[in-house]
Short mmCIF file of C-alpha atoms in Angstrom, two decimals:
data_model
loop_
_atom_site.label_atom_id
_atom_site.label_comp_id
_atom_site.label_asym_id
_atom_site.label_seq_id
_atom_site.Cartn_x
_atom_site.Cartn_y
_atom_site.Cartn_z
CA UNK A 283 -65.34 43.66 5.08
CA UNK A 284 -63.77 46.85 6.59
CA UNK A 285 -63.56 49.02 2.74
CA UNK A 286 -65.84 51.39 3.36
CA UNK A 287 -67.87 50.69 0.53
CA UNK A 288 -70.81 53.72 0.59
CA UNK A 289 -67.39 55.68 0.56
CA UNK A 290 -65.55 53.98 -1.87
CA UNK A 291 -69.24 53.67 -3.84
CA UNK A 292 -69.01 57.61 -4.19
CA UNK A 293 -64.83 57.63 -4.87
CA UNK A 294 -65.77 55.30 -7.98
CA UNK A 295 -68.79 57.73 -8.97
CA UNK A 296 -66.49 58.60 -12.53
CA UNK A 297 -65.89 54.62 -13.02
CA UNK A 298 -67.82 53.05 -16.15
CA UNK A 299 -68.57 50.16 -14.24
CA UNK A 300 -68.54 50.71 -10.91
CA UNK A 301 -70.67 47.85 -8.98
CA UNK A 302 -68.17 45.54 -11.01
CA UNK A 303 -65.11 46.73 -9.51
CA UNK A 304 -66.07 47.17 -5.74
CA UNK A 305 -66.87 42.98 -6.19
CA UNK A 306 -64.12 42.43 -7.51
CA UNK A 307 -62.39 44.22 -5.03
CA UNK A 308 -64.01 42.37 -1.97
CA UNK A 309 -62.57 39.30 -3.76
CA UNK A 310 -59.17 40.55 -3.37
CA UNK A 311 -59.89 42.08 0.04
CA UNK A 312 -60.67 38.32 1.14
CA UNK A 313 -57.40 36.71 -0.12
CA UNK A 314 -55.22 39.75 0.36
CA UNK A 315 -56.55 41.20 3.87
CA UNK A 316 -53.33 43.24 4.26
CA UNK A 317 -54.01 45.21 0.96
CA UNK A 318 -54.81 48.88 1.42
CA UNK A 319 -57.12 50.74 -0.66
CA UNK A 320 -57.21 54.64 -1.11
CA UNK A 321 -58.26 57.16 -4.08
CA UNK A 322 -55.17 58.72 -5.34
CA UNK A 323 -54.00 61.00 -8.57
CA UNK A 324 -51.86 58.65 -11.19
CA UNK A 325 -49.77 60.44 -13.78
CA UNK A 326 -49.69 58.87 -17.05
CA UNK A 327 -46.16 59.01 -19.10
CA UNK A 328 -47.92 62.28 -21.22
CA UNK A 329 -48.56 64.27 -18.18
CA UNK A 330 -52.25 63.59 -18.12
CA UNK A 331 -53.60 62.76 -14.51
CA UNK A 332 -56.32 60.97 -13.29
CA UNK A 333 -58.14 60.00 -9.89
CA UNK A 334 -57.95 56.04 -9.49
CA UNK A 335 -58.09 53.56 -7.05
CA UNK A 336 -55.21 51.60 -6.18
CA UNK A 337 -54.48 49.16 -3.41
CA UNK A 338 -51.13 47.94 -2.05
CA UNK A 339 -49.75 45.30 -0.06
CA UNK A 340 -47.40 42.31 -0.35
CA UNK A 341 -47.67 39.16 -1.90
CA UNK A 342 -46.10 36.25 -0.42
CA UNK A 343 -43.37 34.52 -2.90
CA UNK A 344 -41.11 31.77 -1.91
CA UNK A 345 -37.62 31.13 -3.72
CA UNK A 346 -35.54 29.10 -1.41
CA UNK A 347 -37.14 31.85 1.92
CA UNK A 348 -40.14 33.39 2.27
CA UNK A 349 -40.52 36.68 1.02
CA UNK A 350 -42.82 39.68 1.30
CA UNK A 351 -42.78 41.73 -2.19
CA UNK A 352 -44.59 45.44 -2.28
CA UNK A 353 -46.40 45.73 -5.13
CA UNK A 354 -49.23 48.45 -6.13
CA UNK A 355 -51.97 48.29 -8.81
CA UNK A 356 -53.83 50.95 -10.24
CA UNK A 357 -57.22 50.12 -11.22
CA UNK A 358 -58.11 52.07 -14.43
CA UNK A 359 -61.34 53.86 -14.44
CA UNK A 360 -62.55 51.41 -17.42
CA UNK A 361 -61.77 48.09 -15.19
CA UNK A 362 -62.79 45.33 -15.69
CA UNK A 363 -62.23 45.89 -19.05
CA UNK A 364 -58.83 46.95 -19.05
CA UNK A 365 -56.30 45.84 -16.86
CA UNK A 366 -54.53 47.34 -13.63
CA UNK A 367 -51.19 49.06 -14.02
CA UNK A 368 -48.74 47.40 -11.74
CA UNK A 369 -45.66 48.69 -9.66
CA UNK A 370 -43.34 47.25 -7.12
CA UNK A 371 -43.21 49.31 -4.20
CA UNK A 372 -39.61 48.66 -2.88
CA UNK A 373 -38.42 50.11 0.39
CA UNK A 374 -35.29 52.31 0.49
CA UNK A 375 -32.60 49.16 1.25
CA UNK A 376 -34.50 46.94 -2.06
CA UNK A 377 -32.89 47.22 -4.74
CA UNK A 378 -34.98 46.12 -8.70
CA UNK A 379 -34.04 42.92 -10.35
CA UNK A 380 -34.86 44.35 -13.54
CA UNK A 381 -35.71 41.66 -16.26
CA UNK A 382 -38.55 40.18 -18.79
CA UNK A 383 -41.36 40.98 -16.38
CA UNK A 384 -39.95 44.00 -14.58
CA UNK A 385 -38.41 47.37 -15.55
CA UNK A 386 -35.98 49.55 -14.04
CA UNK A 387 -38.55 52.00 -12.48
CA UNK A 388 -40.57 49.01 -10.99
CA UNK A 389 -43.39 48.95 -13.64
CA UNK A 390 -45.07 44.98 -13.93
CA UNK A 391 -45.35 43.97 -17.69
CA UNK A 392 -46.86 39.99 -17.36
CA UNK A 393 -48.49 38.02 -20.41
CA UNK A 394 -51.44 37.91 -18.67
CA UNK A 395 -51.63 42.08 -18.79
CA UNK A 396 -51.28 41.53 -22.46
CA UNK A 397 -54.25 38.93 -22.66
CA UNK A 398 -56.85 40.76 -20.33
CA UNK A 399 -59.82 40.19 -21.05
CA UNK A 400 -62.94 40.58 -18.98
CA UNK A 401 -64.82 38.24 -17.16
CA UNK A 402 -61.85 35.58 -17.72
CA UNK A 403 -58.93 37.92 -16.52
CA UNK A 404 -59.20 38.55 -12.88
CA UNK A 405 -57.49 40.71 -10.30
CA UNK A 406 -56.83 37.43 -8.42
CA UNK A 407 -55.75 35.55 -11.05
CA UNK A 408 -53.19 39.08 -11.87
CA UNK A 409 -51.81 38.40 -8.50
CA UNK A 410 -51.62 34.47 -9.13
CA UNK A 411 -49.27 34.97 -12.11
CA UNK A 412 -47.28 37.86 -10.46
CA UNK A 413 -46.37 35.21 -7.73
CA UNK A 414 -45.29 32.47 -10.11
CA UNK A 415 -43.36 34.84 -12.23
CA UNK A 416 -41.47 36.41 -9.35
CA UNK A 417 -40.82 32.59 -7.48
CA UNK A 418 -39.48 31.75 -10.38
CA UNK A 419 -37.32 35.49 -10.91
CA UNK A 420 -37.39 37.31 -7.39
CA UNK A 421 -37.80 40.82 -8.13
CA UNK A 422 -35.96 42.79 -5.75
CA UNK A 423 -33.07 42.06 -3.83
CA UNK A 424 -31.31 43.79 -0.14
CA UNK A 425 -29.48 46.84 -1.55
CA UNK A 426 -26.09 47.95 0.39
CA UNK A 427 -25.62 51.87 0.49
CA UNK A 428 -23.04 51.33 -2.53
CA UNK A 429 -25.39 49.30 -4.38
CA UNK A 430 -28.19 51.90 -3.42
CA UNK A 431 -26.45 54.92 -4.88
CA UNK A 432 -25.44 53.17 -8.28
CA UNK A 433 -28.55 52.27 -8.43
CA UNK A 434 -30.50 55.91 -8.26
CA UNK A 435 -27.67 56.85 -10.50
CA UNK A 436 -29.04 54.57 -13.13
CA UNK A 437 -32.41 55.21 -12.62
CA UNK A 438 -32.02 58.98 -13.05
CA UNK A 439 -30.39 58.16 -16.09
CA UNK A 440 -33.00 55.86 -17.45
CA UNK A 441 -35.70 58.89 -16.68
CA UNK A 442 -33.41 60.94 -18.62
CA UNK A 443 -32.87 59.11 -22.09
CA UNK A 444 -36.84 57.34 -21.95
CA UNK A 445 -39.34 59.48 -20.73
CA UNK A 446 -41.76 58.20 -22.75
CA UNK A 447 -41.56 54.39 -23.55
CA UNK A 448 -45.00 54.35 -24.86
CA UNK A 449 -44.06 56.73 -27.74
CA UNK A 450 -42.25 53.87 -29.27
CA UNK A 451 -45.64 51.63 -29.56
CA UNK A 452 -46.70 49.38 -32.41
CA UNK A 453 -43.20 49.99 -34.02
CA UNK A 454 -42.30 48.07 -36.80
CA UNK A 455 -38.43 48.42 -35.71
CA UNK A 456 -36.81 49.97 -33.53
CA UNK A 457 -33.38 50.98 -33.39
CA UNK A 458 -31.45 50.55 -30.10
CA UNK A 459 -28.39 53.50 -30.46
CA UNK A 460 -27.75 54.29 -26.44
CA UNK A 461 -24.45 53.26 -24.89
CA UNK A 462 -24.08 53.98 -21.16
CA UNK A 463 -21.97 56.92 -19.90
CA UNK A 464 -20.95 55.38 -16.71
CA UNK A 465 -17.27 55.76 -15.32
CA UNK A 466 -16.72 52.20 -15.83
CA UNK A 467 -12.17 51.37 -15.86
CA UNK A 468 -12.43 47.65 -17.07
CA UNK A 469 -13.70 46.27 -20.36
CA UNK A 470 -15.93 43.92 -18.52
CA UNK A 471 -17.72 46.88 -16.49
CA UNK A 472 -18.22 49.19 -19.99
CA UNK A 473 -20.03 46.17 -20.58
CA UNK A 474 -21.85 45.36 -17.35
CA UNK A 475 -23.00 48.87 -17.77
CA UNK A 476 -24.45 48.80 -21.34
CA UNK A 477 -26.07 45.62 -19.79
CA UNK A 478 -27.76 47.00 -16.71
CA UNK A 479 -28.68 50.31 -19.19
CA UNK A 480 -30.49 47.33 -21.83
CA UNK A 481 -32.25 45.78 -18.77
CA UNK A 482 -34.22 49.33 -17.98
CA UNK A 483 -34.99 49.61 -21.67
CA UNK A 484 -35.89 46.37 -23.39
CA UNK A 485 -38.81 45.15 -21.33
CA UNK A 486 -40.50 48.18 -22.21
CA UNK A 487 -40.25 48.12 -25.70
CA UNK A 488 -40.90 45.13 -26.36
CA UNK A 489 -44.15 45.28 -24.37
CA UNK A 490 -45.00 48.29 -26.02
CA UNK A 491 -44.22 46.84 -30.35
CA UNK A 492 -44.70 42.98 -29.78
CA UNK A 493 -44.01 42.48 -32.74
CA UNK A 494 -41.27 44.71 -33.91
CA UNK A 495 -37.43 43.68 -35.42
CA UNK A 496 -35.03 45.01 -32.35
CA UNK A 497 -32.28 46.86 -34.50
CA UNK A 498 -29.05 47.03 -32.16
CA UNK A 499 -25.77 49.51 -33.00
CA UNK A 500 -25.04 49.65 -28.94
CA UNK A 501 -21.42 48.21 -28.29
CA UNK A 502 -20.12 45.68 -28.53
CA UNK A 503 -23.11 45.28 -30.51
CA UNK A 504 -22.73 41.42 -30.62
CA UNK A 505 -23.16 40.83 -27.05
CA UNK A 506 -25.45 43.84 -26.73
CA UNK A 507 -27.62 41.98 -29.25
CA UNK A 508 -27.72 39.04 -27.29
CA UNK A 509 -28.65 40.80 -24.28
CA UNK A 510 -31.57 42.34 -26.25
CA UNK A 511 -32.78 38.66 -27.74
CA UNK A 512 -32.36 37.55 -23.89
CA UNK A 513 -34.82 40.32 -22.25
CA UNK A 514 -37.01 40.64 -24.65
CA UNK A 515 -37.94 36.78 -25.22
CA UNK A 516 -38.21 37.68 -29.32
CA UNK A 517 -37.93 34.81 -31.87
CA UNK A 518 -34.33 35.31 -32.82
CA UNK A 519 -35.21 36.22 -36.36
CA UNK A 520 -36.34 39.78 -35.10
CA UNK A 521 -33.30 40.58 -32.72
CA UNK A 522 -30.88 41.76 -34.87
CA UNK A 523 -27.32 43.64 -34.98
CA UNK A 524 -25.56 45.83 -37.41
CA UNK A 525 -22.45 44.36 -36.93
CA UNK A 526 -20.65 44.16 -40.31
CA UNK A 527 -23.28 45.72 -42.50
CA UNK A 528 -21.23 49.23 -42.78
CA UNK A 529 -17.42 47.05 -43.50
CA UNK A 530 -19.00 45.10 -45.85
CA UNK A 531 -20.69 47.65 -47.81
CA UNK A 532 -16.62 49.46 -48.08
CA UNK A 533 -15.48 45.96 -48.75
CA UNK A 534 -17.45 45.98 -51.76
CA UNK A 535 -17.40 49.24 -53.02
CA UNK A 536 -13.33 48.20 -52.51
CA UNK A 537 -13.76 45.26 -54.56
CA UNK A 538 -16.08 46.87 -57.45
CA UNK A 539 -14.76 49.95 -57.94
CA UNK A 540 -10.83 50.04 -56.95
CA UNK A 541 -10.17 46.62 -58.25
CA UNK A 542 -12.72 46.49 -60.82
CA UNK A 543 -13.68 42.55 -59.90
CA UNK A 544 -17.66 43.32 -60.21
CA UNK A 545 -18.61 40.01 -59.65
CA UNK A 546 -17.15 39.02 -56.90
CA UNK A 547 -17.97 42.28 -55.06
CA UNK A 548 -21.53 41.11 -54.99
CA UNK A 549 -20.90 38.05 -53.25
CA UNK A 550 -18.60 39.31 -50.75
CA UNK A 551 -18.82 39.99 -46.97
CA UNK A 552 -17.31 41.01 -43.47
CA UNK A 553 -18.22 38.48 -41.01
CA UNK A 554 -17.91 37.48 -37.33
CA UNK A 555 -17.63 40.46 -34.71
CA UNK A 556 -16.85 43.69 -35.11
CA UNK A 557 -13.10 45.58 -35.07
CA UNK A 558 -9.70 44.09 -35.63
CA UNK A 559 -11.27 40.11 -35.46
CA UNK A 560 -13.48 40.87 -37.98
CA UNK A 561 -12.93 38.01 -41.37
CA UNK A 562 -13.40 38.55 -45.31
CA UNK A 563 -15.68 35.95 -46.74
CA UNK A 564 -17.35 34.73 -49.92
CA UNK A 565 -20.78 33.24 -50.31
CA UNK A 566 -20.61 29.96 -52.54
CA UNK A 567 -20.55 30.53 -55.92
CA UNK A 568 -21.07 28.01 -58.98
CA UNK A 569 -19.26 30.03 -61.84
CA UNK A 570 -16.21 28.58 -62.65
CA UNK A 571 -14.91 31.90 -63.51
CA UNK A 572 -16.49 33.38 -60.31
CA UNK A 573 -14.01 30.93 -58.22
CA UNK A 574 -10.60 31.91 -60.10
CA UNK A 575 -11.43 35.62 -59.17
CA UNK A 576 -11.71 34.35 -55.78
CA UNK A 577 -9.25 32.63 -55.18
CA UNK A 578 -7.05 35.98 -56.58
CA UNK A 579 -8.82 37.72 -54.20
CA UNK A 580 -7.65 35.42 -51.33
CA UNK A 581 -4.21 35.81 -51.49
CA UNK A 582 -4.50 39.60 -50.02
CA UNK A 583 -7.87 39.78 -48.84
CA UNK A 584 -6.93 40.87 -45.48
CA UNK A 585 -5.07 43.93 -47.06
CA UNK A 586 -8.14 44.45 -48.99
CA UNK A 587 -10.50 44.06 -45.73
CA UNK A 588 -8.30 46.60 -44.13
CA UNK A 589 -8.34 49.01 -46.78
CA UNK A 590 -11.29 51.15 -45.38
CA UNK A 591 -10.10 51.33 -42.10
CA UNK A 592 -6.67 53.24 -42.63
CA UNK A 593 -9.35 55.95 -44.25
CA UNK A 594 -11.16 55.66 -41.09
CA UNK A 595 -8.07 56.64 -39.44
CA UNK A 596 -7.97 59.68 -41.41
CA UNK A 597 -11.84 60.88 -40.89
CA UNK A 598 -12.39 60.91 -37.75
CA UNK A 599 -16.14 61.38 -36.56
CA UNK A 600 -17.99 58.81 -38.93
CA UNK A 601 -21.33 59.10 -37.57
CA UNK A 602 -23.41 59.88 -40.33
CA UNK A 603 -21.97 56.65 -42.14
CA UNK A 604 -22.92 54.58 -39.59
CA UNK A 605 -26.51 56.23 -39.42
CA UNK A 606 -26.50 55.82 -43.49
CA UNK A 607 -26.16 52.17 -42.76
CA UNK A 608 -28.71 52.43 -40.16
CA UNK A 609 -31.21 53.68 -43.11
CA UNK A 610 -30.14 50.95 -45.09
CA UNK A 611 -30.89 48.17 -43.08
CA UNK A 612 -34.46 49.71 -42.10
CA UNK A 613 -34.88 50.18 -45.21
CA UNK A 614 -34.40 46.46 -46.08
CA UNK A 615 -36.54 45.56 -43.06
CA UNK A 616 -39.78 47.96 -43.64
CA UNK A 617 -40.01 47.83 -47.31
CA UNK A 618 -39.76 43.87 -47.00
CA UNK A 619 -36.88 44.51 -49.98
CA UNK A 620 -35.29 40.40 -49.04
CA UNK A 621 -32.13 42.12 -49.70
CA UNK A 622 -28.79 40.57 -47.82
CA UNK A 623 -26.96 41.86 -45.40
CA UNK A 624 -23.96 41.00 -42.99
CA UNK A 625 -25.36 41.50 -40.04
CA UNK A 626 -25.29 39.93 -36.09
CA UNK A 627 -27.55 37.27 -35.81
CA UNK A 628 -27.59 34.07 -33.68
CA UNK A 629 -25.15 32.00 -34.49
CA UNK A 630 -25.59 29.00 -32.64
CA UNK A 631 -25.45 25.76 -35.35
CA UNK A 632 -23.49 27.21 -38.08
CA UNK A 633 -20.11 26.75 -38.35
CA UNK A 634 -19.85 24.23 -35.65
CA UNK A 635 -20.50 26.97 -33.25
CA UNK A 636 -22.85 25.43 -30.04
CA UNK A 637 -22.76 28.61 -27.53
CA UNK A 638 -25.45 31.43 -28.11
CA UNK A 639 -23.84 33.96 -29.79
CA UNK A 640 -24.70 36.31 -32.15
CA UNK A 641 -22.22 37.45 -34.96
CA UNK A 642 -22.43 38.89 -38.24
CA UNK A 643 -23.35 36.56 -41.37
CA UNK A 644 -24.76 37.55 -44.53
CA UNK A 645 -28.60 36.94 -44.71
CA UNK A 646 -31.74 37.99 -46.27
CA UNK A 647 -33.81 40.93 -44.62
CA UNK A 648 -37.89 41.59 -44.85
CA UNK A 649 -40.35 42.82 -42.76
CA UNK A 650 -39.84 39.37 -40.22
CA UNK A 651 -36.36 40.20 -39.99
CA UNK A 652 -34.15 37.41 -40.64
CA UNK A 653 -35.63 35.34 -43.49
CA UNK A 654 -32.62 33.39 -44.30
CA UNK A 655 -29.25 33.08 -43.73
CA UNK A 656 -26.54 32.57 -46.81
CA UNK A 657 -24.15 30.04 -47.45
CA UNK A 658 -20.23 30.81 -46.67
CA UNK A 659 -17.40 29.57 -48.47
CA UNK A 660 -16.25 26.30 -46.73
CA UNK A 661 -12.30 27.93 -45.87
CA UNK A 662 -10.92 26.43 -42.87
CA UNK A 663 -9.78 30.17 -41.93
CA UNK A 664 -12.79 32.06 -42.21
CA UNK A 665 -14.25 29.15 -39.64
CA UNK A 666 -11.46 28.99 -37.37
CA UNK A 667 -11.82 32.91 -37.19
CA UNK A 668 -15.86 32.44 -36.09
CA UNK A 669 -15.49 30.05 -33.74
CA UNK A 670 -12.83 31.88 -31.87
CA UNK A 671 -15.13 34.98 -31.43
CA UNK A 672 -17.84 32.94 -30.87
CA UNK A 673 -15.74 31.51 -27.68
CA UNK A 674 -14.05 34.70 -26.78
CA UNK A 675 -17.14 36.39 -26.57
CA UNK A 676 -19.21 33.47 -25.02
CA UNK A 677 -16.17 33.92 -22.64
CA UNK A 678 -17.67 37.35 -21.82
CA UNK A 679 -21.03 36.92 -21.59
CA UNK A 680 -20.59 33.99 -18.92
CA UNK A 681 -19.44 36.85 -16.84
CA UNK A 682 -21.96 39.26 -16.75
CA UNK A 683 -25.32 39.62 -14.72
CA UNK A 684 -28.41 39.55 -16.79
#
């Protein structure tokens, strides 16, 4: 084979385990005769640099045509005992596809990076999966010169707001606050662009903390927390949005401290999605006395719900109350404190809703995430309310490109 290996035997004089790698690499060199290999400086998100070897090429995928997709991979001086770091290489007119196994800056995150383990994780068998994963999601797409400046526009902004994803690793939570500043007219594009924003963000965290709760405030944080359940392929019990955490905690104070009815302050809630279609609820209660207060409580619990909004009106910038609430519900999550919250979880099978949607019910927080979600009041209104956000906002996210 035509590698030039005395050369490339000297290049890989700093590698741990150098005879290792070159035979690996005439395996590769066999299959993939169009890879080239060179010595070149990679620099690591902390600014740290470091002579490797990295080959690139393309990798034949089909998905409906044929298709030649760049990639490059680094070979880390410690291979094979840790893996390759993996790029796509696309041309000027490709445009990224970002999603579960792709970023928006082209980096590769695949299960079998996560899993590497020498002599049972291969280059080859790297490549193998990369094909299946991108036959089954093709990675890049043909760009026009609109679509190519929107694009770069994104991708600066990305670099801007996450230098670093890997400062965020082995996080316990993390809290999702960005909202694109894009020059988007319709509601649909705000949303579109908080969407392609999530899809340059999420598969890096969540390859980074595996294992954390996703915390979303972006808006309209119940679709936003959908999107983040969707790219990150968490368990839905550790995708979760604040959605009514911060109403119901003035709901209460409304109920316990303006109109004295202690009681029923504990056990009451703002549920469904956030703003005006927001909906006062009860969970069930078995005191007899409990019930009379509540039904009192019915008969102007809209007025009531409303109540902290006209101060809202009066405020203005409410920031830090929404960052208190923040706390709170990290709080609840690190300190594993089971405490319950109304906040945006998936909703699909309660309340006779069947889409996958995620809005705000009351349920019990710990270091999991959602533990287990609380019982509503059976009232006709509060579940016609639900199930016309849940369809209003399934409505939405029909429309948008994941």
């Amino acid at each position: 084979m035509e590698l030039g290996e005395e050369a490339l035997r000297k290049q890989l004089g700093k590698y741990k385990f150098r005879d290792l790698t070159i035979e690996e690499l005439k395996n590769v060199n066999k299959t993939y005769p169009n890879f080239v290999f060179s010595m070149n400086t990679y620099t690591f998100k902390d600014g740290s640099q470091k002579d490797l070897l990295n080959f690139s090429g393309t990798v034949p995928v089909k998905y409906g045509n044929s298709y030649n997709i760049p990639i490059c991979l680094w070979i880390m001086d410690s291979h094979p005992f840790a893996p390759p770091i993996c790029f796509l290489k696309p041309t000027a007119n490709m445009g990224i596809s970002v999603g579960k196994h792709v970023d928006a800056r082209g980096r590769i995150y695949l299960p079998y990076l996560q899993s590497w383990s020498h002599p049972k994780s291969t280059v080859i068998g790297l490549i193998k999966e990369m094909i299946a994963k991108f036959e089954q999601e093709l990675p890049l797409y043909s760009l026009s010169s609109s679509d190519a400046a929107r694009q770069s526009e994104l991708l600066s902004y990305i670099a801007k707001i996450t230098e670093d994803f890997s400062a965020s690793a082995n996080s316990k939570v993390v809290v999702l606050t960005v909202n694109s500043l894009g020059n988007a007219q319709t509601y649909l594009e705000v949303i579109q662009s908080n969407v392609d924003l999530f899809r340059g963000i999420i598969p890096a965290i969540s390859h980074y903390s595996q294992n954390c709760v996703l915390l979303v405030t972006s808006h309209p944080v119940e679709i936003m927390t959908y999107v983040s359940w969707k790219l990150s392929a968490f368990p839905k019990s550790r995708v979760v949005g604040i959605g009514g955490n911060l109403d119901t905690e003035r709901f209460q104070y409304i109920l316990t401290n303006l109109l004295k009815a202690q009681v029923l302050g504990k056990d009451a809630w703002i549920v469904g999605e956030q703003g005006e279609d927001k909906v006062p609820s009860w969970t069930s209660s078995n005191s007899a006395a409990n019930q009379i207060e509540t039904m009192a409580a019915r008969n102007s619990r809209e007025k009531v719900a409303n109540r902290a909004l006209e101060v809202l009106k009066g405020k203005g910038q409410r920031s830090w109350s929404v960052g208190l609430s923040v706390a709170d519900l990290t709080d609840s999550i690190l300190k594993d404190k089971r405490k319950v919250h109304s906040v945006s979880i998936l909703a699909k099978g309660c309340c006779n809703i069947n889409s996958e949607v995620f809005l705000s019910l009351p349920c019990i927080l710990g270091t999991s995430g959602v533990i287990e979600m609380m019982k509503l009041e059976e009232d006709p209104l509060v579940l016609e309310k639900l199930q016309s956000s849940a369809a209003s906002i399934h409505d939405l996210q029909q429309q948008l490109k994941l």
